[in-house]
XYZ file of C-alpha atoms in Angstrom:
230
model
C 75.389 50.607 -53.321
C 76.862 47.345 -54.715
C 77.599 46.007 -50.997
C 73.939 46.590 -50.213
C 72.975 44.856 -53.202
C 75.225 42.010 -52.334
C 73.693 41.670 -49.013
C 70.167 41.941 -49.834
C 70.684 39.132 -52.303
C 72.279 36.904 -49.957
C 69.435 37.629 -47.210
C 66.805 36.901 -49.970
C 68.554 33.928 -51.355
C 69.180 32.393 -47.699
C 65.514 33.292 -46.531
C 63.938 31.955 -49.765
C 65.617 28.488 -49.015
C 64.855 28.576 -45.416
C 61.162 29.372 -46.643
C 61.283 26.623 -49.239
C 62.162 24.254 -46.667
C 59.488 25.326 -44.012
C 56.736 24.921 -46.676
C 58.133 21.670 -47.861
C 58.297 20.055 -44.336
C 55.230 21.901 -43.308
C 57.363 23.213 -40.194
C 55.745 25.928 -38.017
C 52.306 27.269 -38.371
C 50.554 28.557 -41.565
C 50.570 32.092 -40.162
C 54.225 32.014 -39.393
C 55.263 30.731 -42.880
C 53.112 33.528 -44.449
C 54.580 36.429 -42.303
C 58.055 34.885 -43.434
C 56.829 34.867 -46.966
C 55.583 38.630 -46.830
C 58.974 39.575 -45.327
C 60.797 37.883 -48.110
C 58.638 39.538 -50.817
C 59.583 43.090 -49.321
C 62.945 42.233 -49.108
C 63.027 41.234 -52.690
C 61.326 44.575 -53.690
C 64.113 46.384 -51.897
C 66.814 44.206 -53.470
C 65.265 45.287 -57.027
C 65.272 48.676 -55.751
C 68.804 48.541 -54.881
C 70.025 47.175 -58.061
C 68.450 49.861 -60.106
C 69.973 52.358 -58.144
C 73.477 51.068 -59.075
C 72.470 52.441 -62.499
C 71.671 55.867 -61.554
C 75.036 57.503 -62.730
C 74.873 60.958 -63.519
C 77.558 60.740 -65.963
C 75.358 58.085 -68.107
C 72.135 59.937 -69.123
C 70.767 56.432 -70.633
C 70.850 55.199 -67.178
C 70.381 58.060 -64.959
C 66.519 58.095 -65.236
C 63.312 56.832 -63.691
C 62.469 54.357 -66.560
C 65.661 52.574 -65.230
C 63.977 51.793 -61.937
C 60.359 51.321 -63.591
C 61.798 48.829 -65.927
C 63.547 46.869 -63.443
C 60.453 46.548 -61.391
C 58.365 45.694 -64.586
C 60.817 42.943 -65.743
C 60.638 41.555 -62.152
C 56.897 41.411 -61.664
C 56.302 40.048 -65.113
C 58.624 37.267 -64.912
C 57.506 36.531 -61.243
C 53.846 36.478 -62.080
C 54.458 34.418 -65.218
C 56.651 32.327 -63.282
C 54.285 31.672 -60.244
C 51.557 30.917 -62.849
C 53.923 28.221 -64.556
C 54.740 26.956 -60.898
C 51.026 26.568 -60.067
C 50.335 24.600 -62.976
C 53.322 22.264 -62.576
C 52.436 21.629 -58.854
C 48.610 20.790 -60.131
C 49.682 18.398 -62.694
C 52.153 16.820 -60.265
C 49.804 16.219 -57.622
C 46.701 15.356 -59.996
C 49.308 12.801 -61.627
C 49.834 11.271 -58.197
C 46.228 11.255 -57.307
C 46.717 13.832 -54.222
C 43.932 16.307 -55.205
C 40.814 15.878 -52.960
C 38.698 17.350 -55.798
C 40.156 17.945 -59.213
C 37.379 20.145 -60.736
C 37.321 22.502 -57.562
C 41.183 22.632 -57.466
C 41.381 23.501 -61.167
C 38.601 25.863 -60.864
C 40.931 27.827 -58.325
C 43.883 27.254 -60.679
C 42.153 29.061 -63.494
C 40.825 31.826 -61.527
C 44.295 32.493 -60.382
C 46.012 32.225 -63.694
C 43.134 34.783 -64.973
C 44.330 37.286 -62.462
C 48.146 36.741 -63.231
C 47.301 37.320 -66.718
C 45.633 40.543 -66.226
C 48.248 41.782 -63.968
C 50.617 41.007 -66.866
C 48.680 42.978 -69.292
C 48.641 45.980 -67.143
C 52.552 45.863 -66.784
C 52.903 45.369 -70.420
C 50.896 48.243 -71.020
C 52.971 50.497 -68.510
C 56.067 49.304 -70.005
C 55.090 50.465 -73.696
C 53.974 53.807 -72.157
C 57.544 54.075 -70.395
C 59.530 53.468 -73.544
C 58.465 56.366 -75.649
C 58.699 58.839 -72.567
C 62.049 57.694 -71.670
C 63.321 58.503 -75.333
C 61.374 61.825 -74.960
C 63.080 62.481 -71.789
C 66.572 61.693 -73.239
C 65.964 64.074 -75.903
C 64.524 66.865 -74.016
C 67.630 66.887 -72.061
C 69.711 67.984 -75.217
C 73.053 67.276 -74.146
C 75.547 65.610 -76.381
C 75.613 62.635 -73.708
C 71.965 62.217 -74.017
C 71.651 62.441 -77.902
C 74.734 59.932 -78.200
C 72.919 57.605 -75.789
C 69.630 57.759 -77.929
C 71.967 57.154 -80.786
C 73.732 54.013 -79.430
C 70.404 52.687 -78.217
C 68.539 52.700 -81.540
C 71.373 52.445 -83.819
C 74.034 49.846 -82.120
C 71.247 48.361 -79.836
C 68.325 48.557 -82.206
C 68.209 45.187 -82.926
C 68.283 43.954 -79.224
C 65.716 46.535 -78.029
C 63.434 45.499 -81.113
C 63.930 41.533 -80.526
C 63.177 42.390 -76.495
C 60.049 44.471 -77.313
C 58.866 41.595 -79.708
C 59.595 38.818 -76.996
C 57.874 41.137 -74.419
C 54.661 41.598 -76.511
C 54.573 37.735 -77.443
C 55.303 36.588 -74.118
C 53.468 38.886 -71.546
C 50.648 39.876 -74.519
C 49.581 37.274 -77.086
C 50.304 34.388 -74.781
C 48.598 35.839 -71.725
C 45.456 36.455 -73.681
C 45.779 32.744 -75.015
C 46.066 31.730 -71.401
C 43.353 33.657 -70.425
C 40.851 32.096 -72.792
C 42.502 28.691 -72.527
C 42.110 28.777 -68.620
C 39.407 26.099 -68.581
C 41.258 23.580 -70.837
C 43.694 21.868 -68.711
C 46.038 20.704 -71.444
C 45.936 24.168 -73.250
C 46.638 25.864 -69.755
C 49.651 23.736 -69.306
C 51.391 24.149 -72.584
C 50.383 28.005 -72.760
C 51.751 28.962 -69.408
C 55.121 27.043 -70.103
C 55.219 29.132 -73.569
C 54.388 32.389 -71.975
C 57.129 32.191 -69.199
C 59.870 30.950 -71.537
C 59.100 33.692 -74.170
C 59.132 36.350 -71.480
C 62.124 34.758 -69.827
C 63.985 35.605 -73.033
C 63.014 38.865 -73.093
C 64.270 39.330 -69.731
C 67.802 38.414 -70.498
C 67.563 40.805 -73.455
C 66.769 43.458 -71.102
C 70.081 43.819 -69.655
C 71.464 44.973 -72.963
C 68.362 46.915 -74.292
C 66.474 49.898 -72.790
C 67.305 51.360 -70.700
C 70.542 49.657 -69.959
C 73.261 50.222 -72.665
C 76.295 48.068 -72.698
C 79.430 49.035 -70.813
C 81.068 49.984 -74.140
C 78.258 51.907 -75.322
C 77.779 53.881 -71.873
C 81.644 54.625 -71.917
C 81.356 56.089 -75.588
C 78.217 57.959 -74.441
C 80.269 59.717 -71.630
C 83.254 60.247 -73.819
C 81.111 61.746 -76.590
C 79.260 63.847 -74.247
C 82.685 65.252 -72.813
C 83.900 65.815 -76.248
């Protein structure tokens, strides 16, 4: 599985670099570039799936759960959508500053509409995440095994602070700032600042995801296995 993940990561990285070059230099037709972009998006989704599969170990109940796969995809889509929104804002400001936008008002209307859709998608994903979390703990509790109960204890006690911090950053980055972005999408200055803040906070939450639900630290995972086998 690790070999498959590495292969997909290399294909995605190299393909992304080629796609960026084609877009930058306008090489090939728009249709060809769009097809390549869609193929890379598909590879990216398979890569996320492959990364999540690595953690589905029967000996570690905290990892061996559908919540692992769902959380991987939610994190990817949230970070991706907010990153795209921030990139759109940066590109708009750059082109506007250099006077390369043919009609600033029309372009900003397009940007505003796009950002509002990104915000709506982020809020839906946020809602799904907050539904998955209690279901995840309920699933572990229902298993009733020593390893599963030990995993819950490790997550809530030793990793409780990290989990709480991630949830707060997740709520602020994908929730509150997204709402502000939606409401300020008609104001260019507010849109720029809010988009950057939303992505920055959500990025911090994404980093914390590696050591919070549903992924325990390596030390905690081995302790869960040891206690479950005792």
